[in-house]
Coordinates of C-alpha atoms and ligand atoms in Angstrom, one line a residue:
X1 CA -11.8 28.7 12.7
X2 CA -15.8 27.6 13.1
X3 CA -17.9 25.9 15.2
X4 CA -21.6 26.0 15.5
X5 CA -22.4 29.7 15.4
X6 CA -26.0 30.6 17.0
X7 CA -27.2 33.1 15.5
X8 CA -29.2 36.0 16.4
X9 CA -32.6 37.0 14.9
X10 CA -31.2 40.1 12.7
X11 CA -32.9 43.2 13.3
X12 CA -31.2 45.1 10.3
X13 CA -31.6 44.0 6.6
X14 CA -32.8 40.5 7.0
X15 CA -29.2 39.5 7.4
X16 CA -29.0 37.9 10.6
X17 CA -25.6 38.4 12.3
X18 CA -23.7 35.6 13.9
X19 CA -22.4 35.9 17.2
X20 CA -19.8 32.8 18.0
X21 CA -19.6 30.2 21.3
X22 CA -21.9 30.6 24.2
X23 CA -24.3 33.4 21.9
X24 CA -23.5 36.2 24.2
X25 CA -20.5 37.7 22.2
X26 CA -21.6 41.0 20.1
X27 CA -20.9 40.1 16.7
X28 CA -18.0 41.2 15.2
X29 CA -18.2 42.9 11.2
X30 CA -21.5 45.3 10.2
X31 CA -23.8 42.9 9.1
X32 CA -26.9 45.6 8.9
X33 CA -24.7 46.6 5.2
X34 CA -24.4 43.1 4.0
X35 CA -26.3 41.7 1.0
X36 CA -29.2 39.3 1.3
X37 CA -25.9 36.4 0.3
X38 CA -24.0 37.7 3.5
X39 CA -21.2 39.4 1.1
X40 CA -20.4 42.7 1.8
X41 CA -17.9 45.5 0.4
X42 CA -14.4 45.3 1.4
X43 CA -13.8 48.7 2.3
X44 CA -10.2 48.6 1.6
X45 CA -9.7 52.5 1.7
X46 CA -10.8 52.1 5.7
X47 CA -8.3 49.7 6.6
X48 CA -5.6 51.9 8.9
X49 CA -1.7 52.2 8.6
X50 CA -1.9 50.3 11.9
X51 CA -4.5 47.1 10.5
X52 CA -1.9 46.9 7.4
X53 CA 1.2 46.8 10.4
X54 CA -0.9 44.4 12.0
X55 CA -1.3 42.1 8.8
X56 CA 2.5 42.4 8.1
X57 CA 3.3 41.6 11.3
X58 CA 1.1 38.0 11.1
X59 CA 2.2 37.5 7.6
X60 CA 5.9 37.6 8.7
X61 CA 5.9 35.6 11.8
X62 CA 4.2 32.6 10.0
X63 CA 6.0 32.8 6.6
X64 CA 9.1 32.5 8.6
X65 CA 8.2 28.9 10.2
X66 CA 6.5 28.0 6.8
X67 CA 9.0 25.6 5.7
X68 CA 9.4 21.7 7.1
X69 CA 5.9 22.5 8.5
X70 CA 3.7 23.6 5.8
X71 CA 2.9 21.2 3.0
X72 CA 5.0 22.2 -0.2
X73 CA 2.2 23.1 -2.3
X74 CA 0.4 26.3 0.5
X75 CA 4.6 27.3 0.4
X76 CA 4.5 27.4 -3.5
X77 CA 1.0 29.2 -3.6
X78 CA 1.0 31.5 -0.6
X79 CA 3.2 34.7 -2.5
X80 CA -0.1 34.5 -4.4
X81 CA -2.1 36.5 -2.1
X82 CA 0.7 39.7 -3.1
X83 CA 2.5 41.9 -1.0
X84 CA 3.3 40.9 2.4
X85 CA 2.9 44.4 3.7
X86 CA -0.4 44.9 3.8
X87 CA -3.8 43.9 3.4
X88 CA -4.7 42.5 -0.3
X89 CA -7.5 44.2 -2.1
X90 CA -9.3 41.4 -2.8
X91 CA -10.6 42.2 -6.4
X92 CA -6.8 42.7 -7.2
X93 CA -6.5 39.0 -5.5
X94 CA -9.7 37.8 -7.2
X95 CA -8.3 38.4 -10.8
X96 CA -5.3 35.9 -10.2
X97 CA -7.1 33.4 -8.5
X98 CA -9.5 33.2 -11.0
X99 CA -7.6 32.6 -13.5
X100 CA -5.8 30.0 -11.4
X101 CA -8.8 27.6 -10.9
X102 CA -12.1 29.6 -11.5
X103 CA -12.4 31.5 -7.4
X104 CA -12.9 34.4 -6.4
X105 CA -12.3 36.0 -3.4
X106 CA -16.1 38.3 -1.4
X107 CA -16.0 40.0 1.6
X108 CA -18.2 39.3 4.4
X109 CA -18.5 40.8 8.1
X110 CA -17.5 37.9 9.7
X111 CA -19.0 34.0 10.3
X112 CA -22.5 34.1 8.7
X113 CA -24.6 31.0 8.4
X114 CA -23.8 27.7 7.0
X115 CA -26.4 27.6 4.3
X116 CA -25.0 30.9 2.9
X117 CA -21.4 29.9 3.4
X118 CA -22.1 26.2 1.8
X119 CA -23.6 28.7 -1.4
X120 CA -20.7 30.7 -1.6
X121 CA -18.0 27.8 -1.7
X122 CA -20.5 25.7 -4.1
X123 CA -20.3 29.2 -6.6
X124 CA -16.6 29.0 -6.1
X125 CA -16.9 32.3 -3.9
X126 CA -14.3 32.5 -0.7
X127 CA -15.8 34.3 2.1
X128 CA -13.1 36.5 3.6
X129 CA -13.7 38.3 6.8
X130 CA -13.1 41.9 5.6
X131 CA -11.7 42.9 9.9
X132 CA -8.6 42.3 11.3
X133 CA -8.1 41.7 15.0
X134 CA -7.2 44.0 17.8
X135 CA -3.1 44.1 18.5
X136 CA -4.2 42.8 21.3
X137 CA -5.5 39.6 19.7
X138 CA -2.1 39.0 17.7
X139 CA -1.4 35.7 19.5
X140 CA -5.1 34.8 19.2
X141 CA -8.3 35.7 18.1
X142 CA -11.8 33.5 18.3
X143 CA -13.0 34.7 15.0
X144 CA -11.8 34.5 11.5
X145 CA -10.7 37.5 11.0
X146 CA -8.9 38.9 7.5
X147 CA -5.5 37.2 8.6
X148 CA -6.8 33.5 9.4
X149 CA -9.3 33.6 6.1
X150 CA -6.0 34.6 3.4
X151 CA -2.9 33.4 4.3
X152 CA -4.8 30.4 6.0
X153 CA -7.7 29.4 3.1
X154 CA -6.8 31.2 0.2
X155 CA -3.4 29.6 -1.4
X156 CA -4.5 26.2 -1.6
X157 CA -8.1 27.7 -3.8
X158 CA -5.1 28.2 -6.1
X159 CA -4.3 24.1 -5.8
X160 CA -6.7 22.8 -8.5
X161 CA -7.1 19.6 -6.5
X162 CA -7.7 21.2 -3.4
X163 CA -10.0 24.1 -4.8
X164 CA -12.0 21.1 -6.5
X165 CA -12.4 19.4 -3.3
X166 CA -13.6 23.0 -1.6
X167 CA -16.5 23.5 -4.4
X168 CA -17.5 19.9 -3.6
X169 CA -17.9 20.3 -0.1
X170 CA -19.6 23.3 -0.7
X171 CA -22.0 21.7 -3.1
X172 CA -22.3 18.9 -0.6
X173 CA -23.4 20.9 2.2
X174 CA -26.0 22.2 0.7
X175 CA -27.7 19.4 0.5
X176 CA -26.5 18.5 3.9
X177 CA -28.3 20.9 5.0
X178 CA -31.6 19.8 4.0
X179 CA -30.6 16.4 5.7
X180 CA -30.3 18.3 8.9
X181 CA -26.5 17.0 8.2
X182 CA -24.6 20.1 9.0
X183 CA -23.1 19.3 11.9
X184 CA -21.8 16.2 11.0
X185 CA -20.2 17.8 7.3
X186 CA -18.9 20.3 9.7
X187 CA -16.4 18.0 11.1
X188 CA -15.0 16.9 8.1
X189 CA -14.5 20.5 7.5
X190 CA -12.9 21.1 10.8
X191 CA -10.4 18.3 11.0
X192 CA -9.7 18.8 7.2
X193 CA -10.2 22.2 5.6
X194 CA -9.3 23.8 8.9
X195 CA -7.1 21.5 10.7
X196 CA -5.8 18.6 8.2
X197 CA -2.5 17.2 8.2
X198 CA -0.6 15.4 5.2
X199 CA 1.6 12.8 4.9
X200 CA 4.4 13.0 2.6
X201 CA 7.7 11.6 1.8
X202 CA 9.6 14.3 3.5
X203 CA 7.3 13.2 6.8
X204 CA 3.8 15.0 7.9
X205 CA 2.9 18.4 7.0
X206 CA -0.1 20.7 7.5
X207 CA -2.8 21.8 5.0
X208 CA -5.5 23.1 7.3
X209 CA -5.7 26.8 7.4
X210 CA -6.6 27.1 11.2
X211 CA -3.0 25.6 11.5
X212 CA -1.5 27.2 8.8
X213 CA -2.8 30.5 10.0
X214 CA -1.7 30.2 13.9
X215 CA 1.5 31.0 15.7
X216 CA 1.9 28.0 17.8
X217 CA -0.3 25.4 16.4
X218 CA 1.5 24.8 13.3
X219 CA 4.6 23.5 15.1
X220 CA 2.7 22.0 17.6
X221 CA 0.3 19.8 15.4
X222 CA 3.5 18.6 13.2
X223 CA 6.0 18.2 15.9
X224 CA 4.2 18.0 19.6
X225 CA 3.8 14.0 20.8
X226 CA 1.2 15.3 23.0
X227 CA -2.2 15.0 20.0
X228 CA -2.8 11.9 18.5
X229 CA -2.4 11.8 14.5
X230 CA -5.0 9.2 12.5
X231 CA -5.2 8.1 9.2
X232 CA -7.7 9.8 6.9
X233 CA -11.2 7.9 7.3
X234 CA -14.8 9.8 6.5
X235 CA -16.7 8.0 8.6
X236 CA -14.6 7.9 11.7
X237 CA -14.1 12.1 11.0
X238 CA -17.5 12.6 10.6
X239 CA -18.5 11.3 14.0
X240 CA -15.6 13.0 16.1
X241 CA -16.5 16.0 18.4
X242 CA -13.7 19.1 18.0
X243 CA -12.4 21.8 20.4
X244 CA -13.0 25.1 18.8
X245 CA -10.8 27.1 21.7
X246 CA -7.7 24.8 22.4
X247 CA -5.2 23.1 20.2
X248 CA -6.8 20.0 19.0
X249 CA -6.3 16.3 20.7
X250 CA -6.8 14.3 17.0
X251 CA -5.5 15.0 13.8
X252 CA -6.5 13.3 10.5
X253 CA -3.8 12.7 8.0
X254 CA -4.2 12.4 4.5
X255 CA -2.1 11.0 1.9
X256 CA -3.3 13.2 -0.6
X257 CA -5.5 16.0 -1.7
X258 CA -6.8 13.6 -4.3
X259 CA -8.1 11.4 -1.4
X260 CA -9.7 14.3 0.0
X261 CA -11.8 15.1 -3.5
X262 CA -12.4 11.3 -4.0
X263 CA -13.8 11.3 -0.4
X264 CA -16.8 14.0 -1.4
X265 CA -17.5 12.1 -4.5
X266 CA -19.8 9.8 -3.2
X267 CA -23.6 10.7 -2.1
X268 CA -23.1 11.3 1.8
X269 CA -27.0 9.9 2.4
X270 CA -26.6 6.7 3.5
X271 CA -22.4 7.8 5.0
X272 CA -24.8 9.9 7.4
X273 CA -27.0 7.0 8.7
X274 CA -23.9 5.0 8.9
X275 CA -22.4 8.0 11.3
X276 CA -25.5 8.6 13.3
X277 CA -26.2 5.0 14.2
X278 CA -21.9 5.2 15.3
X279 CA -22.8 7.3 17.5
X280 CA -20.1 10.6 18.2
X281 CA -16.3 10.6 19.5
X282 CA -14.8 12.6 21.7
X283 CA -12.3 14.4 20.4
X284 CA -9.0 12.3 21.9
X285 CA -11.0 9.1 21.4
X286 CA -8.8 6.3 20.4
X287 CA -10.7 3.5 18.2
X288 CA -8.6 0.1 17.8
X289 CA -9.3 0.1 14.0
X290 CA -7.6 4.0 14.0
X291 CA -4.4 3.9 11.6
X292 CA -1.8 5.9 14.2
X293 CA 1.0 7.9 13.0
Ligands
HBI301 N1 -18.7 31.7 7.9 N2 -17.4 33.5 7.2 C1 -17.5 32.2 7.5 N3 -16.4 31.4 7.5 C2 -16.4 30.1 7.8 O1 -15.4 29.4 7.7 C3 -17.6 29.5 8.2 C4 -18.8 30.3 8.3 N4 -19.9 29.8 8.7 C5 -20.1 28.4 9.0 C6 -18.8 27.7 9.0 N5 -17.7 28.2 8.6 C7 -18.8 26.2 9.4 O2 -19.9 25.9 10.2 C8 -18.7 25.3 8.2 O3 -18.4 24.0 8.6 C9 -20.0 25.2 7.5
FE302 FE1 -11.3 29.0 8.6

């Protein structure tokens, strides 16, 4: 669940903490005992009886509407993260992913910025929010919190398609970044990573973990005639504007995670010019060269 965070200038250990929307939310997670690459200790002796209820709680209700709306392979992967009782502790999680396709699982305080998250998924390094939400929040919560970041991201980093394609964008936003590119990479991360639908022959299914992890959008994005769903196309991705606080209006629909890693093999230089001179999409904006579903 990301947009552009602002950030703060940090006034603890040169780890700037990242506040999320219009700047003036306090950020969530102690970032003043994070190390200099945002990761931080999980702490998994603090988490309360109630923030493992909580986690059982979320784990339950979306397991239960998994199938016919998940894609088959985060329903094969997702009794990887353990038991669904309570919290994983992530080095536990860490040893079996690792020797699933090479990722590990770090702790961080919350959102930190893109240059250090585009590091950690380049080093094959997951950042996982180490708080959970408020009961309050159990419907919704604006940022990643533990929940959203396992059962949403982390059983398809044991997909070694899918966990090649997340090193890759990691790798490739890095250098985004130094082609002042990282708002337009963060869209293919949105309406992929996040929010991606797949077509198979059973009929479309979600991948994206902001789906995957929420209580009503994952029926809504498979089943609701109300968004619009578009066939898989870089380009047209990269210059659509997203909605970071309602149910999106587009989704993009691949055929394949192997058309997602081929997508990031190429060198994205001259894909941004392309995109810039475009010119950005709103978010229900309707193109007549769009493939519908
Ligand atoms: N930080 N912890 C965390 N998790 C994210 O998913 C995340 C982030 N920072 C930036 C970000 N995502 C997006 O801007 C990416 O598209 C880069
Ligand atoms: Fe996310």
């Amino acid at each position: 669940m990301t947009a552009q965070p602002d950030f703060h200038s940090g006034i603890n250990q040169g780890v700037a903490p990242v506040t999320y929307g219009q700047g003036d939310r306090p950020p969530r997670g102690d970032y003043a005992q994070a190390n200099a690459d945002y990761t931080c200790n999980q702490h998994w002796e603090r988490y309360s009886a109630a923030d493992h209820d909580l986690y059982r709680r979320l784990y339950e209700r979306q397991a239960a509407q998994l199938p016919g709306l998940a894609c088959e392979e985060f329903i094969a992967a997702v009794a990887n993260l353990g038991a669904p009782d309570r919290i994983p502790r992530f080095d536990e999680l860490s040893e079996r992913l690792h020797r699933a396709t090479g990722w590990e699982v770090v702790a961080v305080p919350g959102l930190i910025p893109e240059e250090a998250f585009f590091a950690l998924l380049a080093q094959r390094r997951f950042p996982v929010t180490s708080w959970i939400r408020k009961p309050e929040e159990f419907d919704y919560v604006v940022e990643p919190d533990v929940f959203h970041d396992l059962f949403g991201h982390v059983p398809l980093l044991f997909n070694p398609m899918f966990a090649d394609y997340m090193q890759a964008y990691g790798a490739g936003g890095l250098k985004a970044s130094r082609l002042e590119a990282c708002e337009t990479l963060a869209r293919l991360y949105w309406y992929t990573v996040e929010f991606g639908l797949i077509d198979t022959p059973a009929g479309l299914r979600a991948y994206g973990a902001g789906i995957l992890s929420s209580a009503g959008e994952l029926r809504h994005s498979v089943t609701s005639s109300v968004p619009q769903r578009i066939g898989f196309d870089l380009e047209r991705i990269m210059r659509t504007r997203y909605r970071i606080d309602s149910y999106q209006s587009t989704y993009f629909v691949v055929d394949s995670f192997d058309q997602l890693f081929e997508a990031t093999a190429p060198d994205f230089t001259p894909i941004y010019r392309r995109v810039a001179a475009a010119g950005e999409l709103d978010a229900d904006a309707r193109l007549p060269t769009d493939r519908l579903f």
